[in-house]
Coordinates of C-alpha atoms in Angstrom, one line a residue:
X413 CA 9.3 -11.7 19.4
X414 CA 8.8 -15.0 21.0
X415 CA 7.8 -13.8 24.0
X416 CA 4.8 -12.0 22.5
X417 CA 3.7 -14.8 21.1
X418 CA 3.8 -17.0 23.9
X419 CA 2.0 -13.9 25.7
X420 CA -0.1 -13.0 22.9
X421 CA -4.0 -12.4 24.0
X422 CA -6.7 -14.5 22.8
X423 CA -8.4 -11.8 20.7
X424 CA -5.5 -10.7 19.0
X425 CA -4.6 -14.3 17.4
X426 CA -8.4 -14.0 16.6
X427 CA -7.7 -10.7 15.1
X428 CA -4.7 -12.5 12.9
X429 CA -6.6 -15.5 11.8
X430 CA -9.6 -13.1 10.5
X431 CA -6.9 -11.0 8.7
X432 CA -4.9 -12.9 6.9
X433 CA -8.5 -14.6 6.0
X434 CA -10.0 -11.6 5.0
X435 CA -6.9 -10.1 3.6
X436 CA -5.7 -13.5 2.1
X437 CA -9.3 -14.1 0.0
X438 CA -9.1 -13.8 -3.5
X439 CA -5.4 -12.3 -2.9
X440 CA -4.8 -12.6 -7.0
X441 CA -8.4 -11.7 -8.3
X442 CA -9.6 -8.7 -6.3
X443 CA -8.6 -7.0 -8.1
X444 CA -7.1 -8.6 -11.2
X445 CA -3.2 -8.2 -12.5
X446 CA -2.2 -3.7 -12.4
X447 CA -0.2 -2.7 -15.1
X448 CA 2.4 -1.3 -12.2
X449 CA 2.8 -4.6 -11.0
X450 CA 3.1 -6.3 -14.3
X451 CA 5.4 -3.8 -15.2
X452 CA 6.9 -4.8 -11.1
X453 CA 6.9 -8.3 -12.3
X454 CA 8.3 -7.3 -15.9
X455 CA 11.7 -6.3 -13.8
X456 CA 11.6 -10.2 -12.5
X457 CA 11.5 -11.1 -16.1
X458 CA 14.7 -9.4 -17.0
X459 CA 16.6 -10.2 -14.2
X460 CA 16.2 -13.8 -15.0
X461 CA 17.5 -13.4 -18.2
X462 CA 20.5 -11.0 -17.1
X463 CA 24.2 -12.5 -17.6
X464 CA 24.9 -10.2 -14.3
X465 CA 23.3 -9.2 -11.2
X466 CA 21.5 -6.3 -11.5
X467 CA 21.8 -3.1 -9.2
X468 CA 19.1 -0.8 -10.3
X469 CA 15.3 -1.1 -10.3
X470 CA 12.9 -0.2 -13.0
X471 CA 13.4 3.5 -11.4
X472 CA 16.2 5.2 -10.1
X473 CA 14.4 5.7 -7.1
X474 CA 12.9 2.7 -6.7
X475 CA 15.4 -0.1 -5.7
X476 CA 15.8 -3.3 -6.7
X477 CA 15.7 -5.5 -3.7
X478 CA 12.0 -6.2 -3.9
X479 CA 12.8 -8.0 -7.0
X480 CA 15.1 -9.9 -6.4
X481 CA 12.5 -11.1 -3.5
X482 CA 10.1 -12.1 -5.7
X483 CA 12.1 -14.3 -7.8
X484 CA 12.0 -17.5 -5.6
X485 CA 8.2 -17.1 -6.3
X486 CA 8.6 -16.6 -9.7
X487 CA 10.7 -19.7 -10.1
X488 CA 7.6 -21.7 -8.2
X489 CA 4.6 -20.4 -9.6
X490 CA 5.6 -18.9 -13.0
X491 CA 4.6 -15.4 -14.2
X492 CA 1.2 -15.2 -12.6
X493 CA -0.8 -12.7 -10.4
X494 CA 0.0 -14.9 -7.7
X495 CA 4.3 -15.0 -7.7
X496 CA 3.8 -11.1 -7.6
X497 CA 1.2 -10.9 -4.8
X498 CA 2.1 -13.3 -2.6
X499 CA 5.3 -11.6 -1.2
X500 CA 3.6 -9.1 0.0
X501 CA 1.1 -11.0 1.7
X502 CA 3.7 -12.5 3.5
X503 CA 4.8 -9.3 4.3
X504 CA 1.6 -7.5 5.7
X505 CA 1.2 -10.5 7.6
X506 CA 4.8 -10.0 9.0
X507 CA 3.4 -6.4 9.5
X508 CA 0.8 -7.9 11.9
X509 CA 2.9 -8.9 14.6
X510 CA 5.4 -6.7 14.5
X511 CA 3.2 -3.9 14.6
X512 CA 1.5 -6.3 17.7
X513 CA 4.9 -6.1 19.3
X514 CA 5.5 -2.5 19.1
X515 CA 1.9 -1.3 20.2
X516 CA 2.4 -3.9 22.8
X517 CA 5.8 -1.4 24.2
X518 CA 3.5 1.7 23.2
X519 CA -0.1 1.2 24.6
X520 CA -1.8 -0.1 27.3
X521 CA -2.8 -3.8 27.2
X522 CA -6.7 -3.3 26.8
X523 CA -5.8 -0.4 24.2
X524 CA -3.5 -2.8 21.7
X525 CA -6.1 -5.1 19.9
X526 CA -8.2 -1.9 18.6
X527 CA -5.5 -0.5 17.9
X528 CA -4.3 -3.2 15.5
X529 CA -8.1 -3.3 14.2
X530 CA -7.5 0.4 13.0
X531 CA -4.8 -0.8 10.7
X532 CA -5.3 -3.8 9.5
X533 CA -9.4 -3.4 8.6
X534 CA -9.6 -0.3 7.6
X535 CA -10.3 0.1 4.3
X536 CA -7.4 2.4 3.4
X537 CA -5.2 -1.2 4.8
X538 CA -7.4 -3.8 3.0
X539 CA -8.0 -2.5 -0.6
X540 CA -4.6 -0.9 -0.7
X541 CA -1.9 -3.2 0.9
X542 CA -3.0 -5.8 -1.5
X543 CA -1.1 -4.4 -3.9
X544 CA 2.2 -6.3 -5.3
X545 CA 4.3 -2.5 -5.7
X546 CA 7.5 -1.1 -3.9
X547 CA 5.1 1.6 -1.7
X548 CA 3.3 -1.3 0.1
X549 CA 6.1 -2.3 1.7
X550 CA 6.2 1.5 3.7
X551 CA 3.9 0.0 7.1
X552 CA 6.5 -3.1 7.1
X553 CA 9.5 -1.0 7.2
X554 CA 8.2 1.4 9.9
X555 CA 7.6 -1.6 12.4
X556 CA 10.3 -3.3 11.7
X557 CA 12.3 -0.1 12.6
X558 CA 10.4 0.5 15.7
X559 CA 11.0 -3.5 16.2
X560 CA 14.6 -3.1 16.6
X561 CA 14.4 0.1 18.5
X562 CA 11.9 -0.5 21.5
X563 CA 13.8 -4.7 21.7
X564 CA 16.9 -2.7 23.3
X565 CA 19.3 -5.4 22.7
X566 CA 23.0 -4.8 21.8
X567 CA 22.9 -5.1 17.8
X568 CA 19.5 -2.9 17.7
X569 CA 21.3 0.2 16.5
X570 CA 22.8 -1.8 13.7
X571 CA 19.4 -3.9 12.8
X572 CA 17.5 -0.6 13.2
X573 CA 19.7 1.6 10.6
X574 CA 19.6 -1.6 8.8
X575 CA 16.2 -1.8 8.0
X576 CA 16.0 2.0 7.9
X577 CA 18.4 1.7 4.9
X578 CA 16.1 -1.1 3.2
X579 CA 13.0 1.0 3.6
X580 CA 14.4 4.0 2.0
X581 CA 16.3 1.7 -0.6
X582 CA 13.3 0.1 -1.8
X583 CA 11.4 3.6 -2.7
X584 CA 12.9 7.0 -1.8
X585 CA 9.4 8.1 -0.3
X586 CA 9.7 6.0 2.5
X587 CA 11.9 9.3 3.3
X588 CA 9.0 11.4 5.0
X589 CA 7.9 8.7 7.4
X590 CA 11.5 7.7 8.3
X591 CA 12.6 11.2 8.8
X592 CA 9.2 11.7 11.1
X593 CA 10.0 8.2 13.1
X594 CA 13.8 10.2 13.4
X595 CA 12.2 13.2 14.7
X596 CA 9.7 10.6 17.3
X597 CA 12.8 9.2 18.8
X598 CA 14.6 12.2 19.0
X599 CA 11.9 14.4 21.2
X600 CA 11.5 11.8 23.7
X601 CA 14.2 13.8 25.4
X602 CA 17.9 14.0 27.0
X603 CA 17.3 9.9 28.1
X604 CA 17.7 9.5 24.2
X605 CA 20.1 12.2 23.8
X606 CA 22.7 10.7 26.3
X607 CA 22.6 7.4 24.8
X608 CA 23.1 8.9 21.3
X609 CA 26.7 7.8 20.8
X610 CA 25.5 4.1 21.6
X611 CA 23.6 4.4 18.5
X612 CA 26.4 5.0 16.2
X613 CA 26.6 1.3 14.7
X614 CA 22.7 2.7 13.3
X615 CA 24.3 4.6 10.7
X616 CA 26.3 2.0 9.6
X617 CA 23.5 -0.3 8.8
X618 CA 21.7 2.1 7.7
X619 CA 24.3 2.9 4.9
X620 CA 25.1 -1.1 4.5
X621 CA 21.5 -1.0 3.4
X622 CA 20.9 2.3 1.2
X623 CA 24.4 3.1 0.0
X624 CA 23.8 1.3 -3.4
X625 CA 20.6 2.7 -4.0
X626 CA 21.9 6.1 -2.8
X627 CA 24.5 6.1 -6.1
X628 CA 21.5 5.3 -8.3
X629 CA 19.8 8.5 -7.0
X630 CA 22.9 10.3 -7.7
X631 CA 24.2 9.0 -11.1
X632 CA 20.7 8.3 -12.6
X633 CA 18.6 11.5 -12.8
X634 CA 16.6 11.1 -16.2
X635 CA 13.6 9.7 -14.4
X636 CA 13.3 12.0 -10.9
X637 CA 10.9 14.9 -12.2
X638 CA 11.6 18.5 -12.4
X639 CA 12.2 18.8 -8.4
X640 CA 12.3 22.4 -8.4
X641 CA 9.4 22.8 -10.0
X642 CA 8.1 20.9 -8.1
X643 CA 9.1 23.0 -5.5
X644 CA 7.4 25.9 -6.3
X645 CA 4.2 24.0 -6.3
X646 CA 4.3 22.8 -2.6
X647 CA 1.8 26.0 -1.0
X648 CA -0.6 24.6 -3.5
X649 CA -0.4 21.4 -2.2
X650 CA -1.4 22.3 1.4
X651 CA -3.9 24.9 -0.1
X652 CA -5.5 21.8 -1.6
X653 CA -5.3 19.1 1.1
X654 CA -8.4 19.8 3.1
X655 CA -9.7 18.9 -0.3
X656 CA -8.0 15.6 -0.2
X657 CA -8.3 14.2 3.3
X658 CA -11.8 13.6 3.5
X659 CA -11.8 10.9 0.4
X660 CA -8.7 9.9 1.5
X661 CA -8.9 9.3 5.3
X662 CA -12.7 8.2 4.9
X663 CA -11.5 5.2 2.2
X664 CA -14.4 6.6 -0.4
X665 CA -10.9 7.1 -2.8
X666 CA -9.6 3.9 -1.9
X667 CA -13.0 2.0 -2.6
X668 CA -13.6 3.8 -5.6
X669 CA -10.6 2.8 -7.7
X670 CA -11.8 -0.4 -7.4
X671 CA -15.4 0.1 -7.7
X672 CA -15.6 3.4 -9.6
X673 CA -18.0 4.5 -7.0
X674 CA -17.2 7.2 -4.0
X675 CA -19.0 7.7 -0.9
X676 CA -21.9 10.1 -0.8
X677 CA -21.3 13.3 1.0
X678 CA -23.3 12.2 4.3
X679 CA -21.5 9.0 4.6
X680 CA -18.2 10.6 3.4
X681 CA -17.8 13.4 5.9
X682 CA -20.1 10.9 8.6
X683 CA -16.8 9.0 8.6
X684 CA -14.9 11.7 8.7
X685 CA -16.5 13.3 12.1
X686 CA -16.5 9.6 14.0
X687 CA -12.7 9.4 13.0
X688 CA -12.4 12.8 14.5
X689 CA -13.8 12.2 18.0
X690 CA -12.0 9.1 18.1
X691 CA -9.0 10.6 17.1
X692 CA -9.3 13.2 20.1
X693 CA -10.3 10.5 22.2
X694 CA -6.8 9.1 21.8
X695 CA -5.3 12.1 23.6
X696 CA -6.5 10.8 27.0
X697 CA -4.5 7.7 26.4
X698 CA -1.8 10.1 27.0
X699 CA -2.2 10.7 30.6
X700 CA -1.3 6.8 31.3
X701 CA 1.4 5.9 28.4
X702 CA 3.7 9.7 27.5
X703 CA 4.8 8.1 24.8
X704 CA 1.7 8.0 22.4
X705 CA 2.3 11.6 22.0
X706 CA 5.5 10.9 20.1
X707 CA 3.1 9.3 17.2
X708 CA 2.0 12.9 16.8
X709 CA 5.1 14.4 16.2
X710 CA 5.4 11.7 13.9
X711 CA 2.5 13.2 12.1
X712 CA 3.8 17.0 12.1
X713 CA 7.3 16.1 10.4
X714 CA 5.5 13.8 7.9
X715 CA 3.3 15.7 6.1
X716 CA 5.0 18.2 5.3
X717 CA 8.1 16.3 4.3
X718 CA 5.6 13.9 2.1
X719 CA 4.1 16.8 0.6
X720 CA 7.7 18.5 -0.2
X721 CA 8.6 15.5 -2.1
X722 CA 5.5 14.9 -4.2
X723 CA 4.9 16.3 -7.4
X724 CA 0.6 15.6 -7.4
X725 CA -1.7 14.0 -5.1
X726 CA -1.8 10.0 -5.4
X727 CA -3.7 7.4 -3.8
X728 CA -0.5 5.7 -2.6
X729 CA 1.6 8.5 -1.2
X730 CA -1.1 9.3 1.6
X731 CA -1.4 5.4 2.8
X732 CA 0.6 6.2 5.6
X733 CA -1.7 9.1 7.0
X734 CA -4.5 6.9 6.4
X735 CA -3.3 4.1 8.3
X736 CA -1.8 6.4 10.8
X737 CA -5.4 8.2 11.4
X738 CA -7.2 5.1 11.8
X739 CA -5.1 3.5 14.5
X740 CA -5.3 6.4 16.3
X741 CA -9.0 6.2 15.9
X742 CA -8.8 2.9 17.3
X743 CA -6.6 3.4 19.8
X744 CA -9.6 6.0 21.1
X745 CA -11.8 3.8 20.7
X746 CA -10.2 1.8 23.4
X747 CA -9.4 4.5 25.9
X748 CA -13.9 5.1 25.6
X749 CA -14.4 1.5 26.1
X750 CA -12.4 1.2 29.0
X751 CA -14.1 4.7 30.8
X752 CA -17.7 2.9 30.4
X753 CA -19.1 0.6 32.6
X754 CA -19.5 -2.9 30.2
X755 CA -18.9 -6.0 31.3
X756 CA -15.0 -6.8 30.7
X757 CA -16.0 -10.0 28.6
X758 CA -17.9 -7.8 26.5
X759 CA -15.2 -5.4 26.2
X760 CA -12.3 -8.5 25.2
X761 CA -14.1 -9.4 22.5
X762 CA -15.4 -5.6 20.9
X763 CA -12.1 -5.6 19.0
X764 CA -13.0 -8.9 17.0
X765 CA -16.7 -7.5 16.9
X766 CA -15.3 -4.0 15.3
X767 CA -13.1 -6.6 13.0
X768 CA -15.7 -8.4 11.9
X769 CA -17.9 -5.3 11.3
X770 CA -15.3 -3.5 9.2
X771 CA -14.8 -6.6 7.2
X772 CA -18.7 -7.3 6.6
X773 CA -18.6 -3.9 5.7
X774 CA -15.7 -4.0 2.9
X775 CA -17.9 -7.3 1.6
X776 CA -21.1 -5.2 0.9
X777 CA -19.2 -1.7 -0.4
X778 CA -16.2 -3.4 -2.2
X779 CA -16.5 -7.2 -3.1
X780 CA -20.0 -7.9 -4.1
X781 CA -19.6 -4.4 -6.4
X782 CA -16.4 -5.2 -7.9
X783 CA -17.5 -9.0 -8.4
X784 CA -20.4 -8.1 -9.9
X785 CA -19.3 -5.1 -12.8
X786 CA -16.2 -6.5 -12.9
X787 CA -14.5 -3.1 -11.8
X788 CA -15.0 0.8 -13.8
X789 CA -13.4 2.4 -16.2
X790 CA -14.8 5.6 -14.6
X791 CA -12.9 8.5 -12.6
X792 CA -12.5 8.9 -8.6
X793 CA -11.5 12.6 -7.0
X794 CA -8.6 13.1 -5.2
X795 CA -9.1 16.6 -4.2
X796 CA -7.5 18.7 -6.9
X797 CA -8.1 16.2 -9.1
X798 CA -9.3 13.0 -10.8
X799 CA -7.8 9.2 -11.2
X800 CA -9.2 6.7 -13.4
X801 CA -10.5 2.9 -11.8
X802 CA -9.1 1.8 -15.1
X803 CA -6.2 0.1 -13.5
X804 CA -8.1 -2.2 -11.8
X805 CA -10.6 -3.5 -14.0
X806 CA -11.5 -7.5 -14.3
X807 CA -9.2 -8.8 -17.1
X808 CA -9.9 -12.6 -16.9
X809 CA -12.6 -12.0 -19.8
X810 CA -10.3 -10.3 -21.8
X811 CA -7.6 -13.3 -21.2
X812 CA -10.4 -15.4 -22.3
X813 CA -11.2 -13.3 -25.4
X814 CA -7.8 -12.8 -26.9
X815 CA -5.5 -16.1 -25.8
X816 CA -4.4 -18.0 -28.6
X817 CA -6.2 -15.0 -31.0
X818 CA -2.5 -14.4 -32.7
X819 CA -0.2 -11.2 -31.9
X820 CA -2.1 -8.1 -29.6
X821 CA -0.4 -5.1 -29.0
X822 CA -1.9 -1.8 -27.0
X823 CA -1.0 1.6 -26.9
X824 CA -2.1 2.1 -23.0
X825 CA 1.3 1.1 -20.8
X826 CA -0.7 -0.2 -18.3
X827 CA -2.6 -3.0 -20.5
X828 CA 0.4 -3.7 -22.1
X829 CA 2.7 -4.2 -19.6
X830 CA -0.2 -6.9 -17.8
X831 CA -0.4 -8.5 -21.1
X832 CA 3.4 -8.6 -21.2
X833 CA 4.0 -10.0 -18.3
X834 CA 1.0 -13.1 -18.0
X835 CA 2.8 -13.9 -21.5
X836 CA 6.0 -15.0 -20.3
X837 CA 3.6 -18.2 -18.7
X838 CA 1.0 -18.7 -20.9
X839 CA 1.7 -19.2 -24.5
X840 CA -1.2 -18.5 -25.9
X841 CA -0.9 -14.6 -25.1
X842 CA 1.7 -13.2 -28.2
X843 CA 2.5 -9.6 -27.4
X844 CA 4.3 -7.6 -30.0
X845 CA 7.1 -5.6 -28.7
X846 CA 6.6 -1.5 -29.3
X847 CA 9.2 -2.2 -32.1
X848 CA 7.1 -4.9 -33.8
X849 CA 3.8 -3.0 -32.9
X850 CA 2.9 -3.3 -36.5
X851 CA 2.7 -6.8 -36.6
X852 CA -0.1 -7.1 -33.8
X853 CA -3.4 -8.4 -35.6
X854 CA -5.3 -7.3 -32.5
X855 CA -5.2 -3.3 -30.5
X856 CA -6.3 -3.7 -27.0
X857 CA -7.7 -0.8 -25.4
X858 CA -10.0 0.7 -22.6
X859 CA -13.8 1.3 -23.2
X860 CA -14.2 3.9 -21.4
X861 CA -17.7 5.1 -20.1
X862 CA -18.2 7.3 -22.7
X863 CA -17.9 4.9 -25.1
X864 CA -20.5 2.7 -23.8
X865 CA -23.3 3.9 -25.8
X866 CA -21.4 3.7 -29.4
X867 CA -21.9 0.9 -31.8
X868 CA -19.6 -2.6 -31.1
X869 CA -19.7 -3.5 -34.3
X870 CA -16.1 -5.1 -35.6
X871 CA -14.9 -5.7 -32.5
X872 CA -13.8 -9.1 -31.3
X873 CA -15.7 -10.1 -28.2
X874 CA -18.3 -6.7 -28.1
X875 CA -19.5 -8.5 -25.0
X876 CA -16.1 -7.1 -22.8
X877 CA -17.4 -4.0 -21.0
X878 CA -14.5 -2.8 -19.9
X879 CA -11.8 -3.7 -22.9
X880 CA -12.2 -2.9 -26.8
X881 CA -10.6 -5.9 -28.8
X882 CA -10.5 -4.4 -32.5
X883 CA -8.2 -6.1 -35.7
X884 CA -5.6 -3.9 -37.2
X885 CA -7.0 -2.4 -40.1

């Protein structure tokens, strides 16, 4: 890892300060607190106050080492947006270089930096990695495998397992894209197939990592779905994917849970078609490094794995193929650059200009919206269905409407369970517990679009326009 720094090219420590800038700005309100990651930072909460150390996560397949992560942030900040978020900024920007490191063993040199721009600014990468949950850890656990894989040393095996174990400890959908990086390896051929028994000390860190997690899976079943039902339901799943992909791949999904607003349909499927020939474009890369194919076997194992395992389509499960699609699309990007004749200082710093492109271009579709309404309490289509932008709304003017207002209480799990956790630091929020609901003199709730046009009258700040605060009759 040293060595690529000391190596690194100019434009890709450009390409890292303009990330972790772009990716770092407003890291705790854009968009405000989730009720998933209060409920994330809820777990931090309790295992503070535990007498013991605690072996299972909020879910059974969700483990608890992410938690246990967070609490030195906790500790320093208190219970704020910030504690939970900044871990995982940490992380992505960990993600950086080791995904910098691996492309570097994978790609040709002129090929790397574009290919890093595919990930890290696309806007699958920057709205959705910002997240403080479990899943957004999935891109650092896939480098960090391949990390320990293409170093070669002699402890590899064990660190690769190792971290292979993490990944799939810390949410058991990490399964898909660790069984497709298993499948990678495995077809590059009989050079990996002799060496096979060297790599015995992998399943022993990968075990030393996942065994705990693996007897919560088994022992703790109340919260793991109807799985054969779910089952049944997986031809419908690829029946409706085409409808899927193009708000997923294109980032109109990922844009609109904050914003509440998708792409059009020219602009949409426009995307779509660039990502396409880019995406072909890739395959010439081929010809020079064999090995890139190995990213599309990748891609045959996953999805169908991913879409075995999940019960309905969800903005987070498909992060993966996103990311996945536009690196690719970068990395043909690079292979058209290099075939025309520009001059080579041009093409050194295209990657930056592409950067700084996507990034203008998240400013105008994503920031300046979401600034502006404060988020929607609309609904966004994901294919075969529709998510609300609910969970993302502004909720610095509720703060400000119901701190120090007496007890509040809300019916909707993911309002509470902010409210819940930003109370454990600021004592002017009092949050009844669902036992003591009755004792709440404020109800927190959504105003959802339809309700937009109804009288305000008796509610605490009417001005909110995403929040109803309304006294307990």
């Amino acid at each position: 890892m040293k060595s690529l720094l000391r190596k690194v090219d100019t434009s890709v420590w450009m390409l890292f300060v303009l990330f972790a800038a772009v990716f770092g700005s407003h890291l705790t309100t854009l968009p405000s607190l989730m009720g998933d990651e209060g409920s994330e930072g809820e777990n931090v909460y309790q295992l503070l106050q535990a007498d013991s150390i605690t072996l299972m996560g909020e879910r059974s397949y969700i483990g608890v080492l992410i938690d246990y992560v967070r609490v030195p942030f906790v500790w320093l900040l208190g219970y704020t947006t910030l504690a939970i978020r900044l871990p995982m900024y940490l992380f992505m920007v960990a993600t950086f270089w080791l995904a910098a490191y691996v492309l570097k063993k994978l790609l040709p040199p002129e090929a790397v930096p574009l290919a890093l721009v595919g990930i890290f600014f696309s806007p699958i990468f920057l709205t959705h990695q910002r997240f403080a949950w479990a899943a957004s850890l999935f891109p650092f656990f896939v480098f960090f495998v391949l990390f320990f894989i293409w170093r070669e040393k002699r402890n590899s095996p064990l660190f690769a397992g190792l971290a292979a174990g993490f990944g799939l400890a810390n949410h058991i959908l990490f399964l898909p894209t660790l069984v497709g990086l298993a499948a990678s390896v495995l077809a590059r051929g009989p050079l990996v197939w002799r060496k096979l028994m060297l790599w015995w000390p992998a399943l022993v860190g990968f075990w030393a990592g996942f065994a705990v997690q693996a007897v919560m899976l088994l022992t703790q079943r109340d919260d793991q779905g109807d799985i054969e039902a779910a089952t049944e339901l997986v031809s419908q799943r690829w029946h409706d994917l085409p409808l899927l992909l193009p708000h997923i791949l294109s980032g109109s999904s990922f844009v609109a849970q904050y914003t509440g607003q998708s792409f059009s349909y020219w602009v949409m499927n426009g995307i779509m078609i660039c990502l396409g020939f880019l995406v072909m474009a890739s395959l010439l890369v081929v010809r020079r490094r064999p090995s890139l194919w190995l990213s599309f076997v990748w891609l045959v194992v996953y999805v169908p794995a991913l879409l075995w395992m999940i019960d309905r389509f969800s903005l987070r499960y498909f992060v993966m193929l996103g990311i996945w699609v536009w690196m690719m699309a970068g990395i043909g990007l690079a292979e058209l650059v290099r075939l025309l004749p520009i001059r080579v200082q041009l093409k050194r710093w295209l990657p930056v200009g592409v950067a700084v492109g996507l990034s203008s271009w998240m400013v105008f579709i994503l920031y300046a919206p979401y600034f502006s309404s404060g988020g929607s309490t609309g609904t966004f289509s994901l294919g075969n269905r529709v998510d609300s932008s609910s969970a993302l709304v502004d909720t610095r003017p509720l703060l400000r409407c119901i701190a120090g207002k007496g007890p509040i209480f809300s019916e909707n799990v993911h309002i509470y369970n902010r409210l819940l956790y930003l109370s454990h630091s600021d004592g002017r929020l009092l949050v009844a517990s669902e036992d003591d609901k009755g004792q709440a003199k404020l109800l927190v709730s959504y105003r959802l679009p339809a309700d937009a046009t109804f009288e305000r009258e008796g509610e605490l700040c009417p001005e909110l326009e995403h929040f109803k605060v309304t006294s307990r009759n």
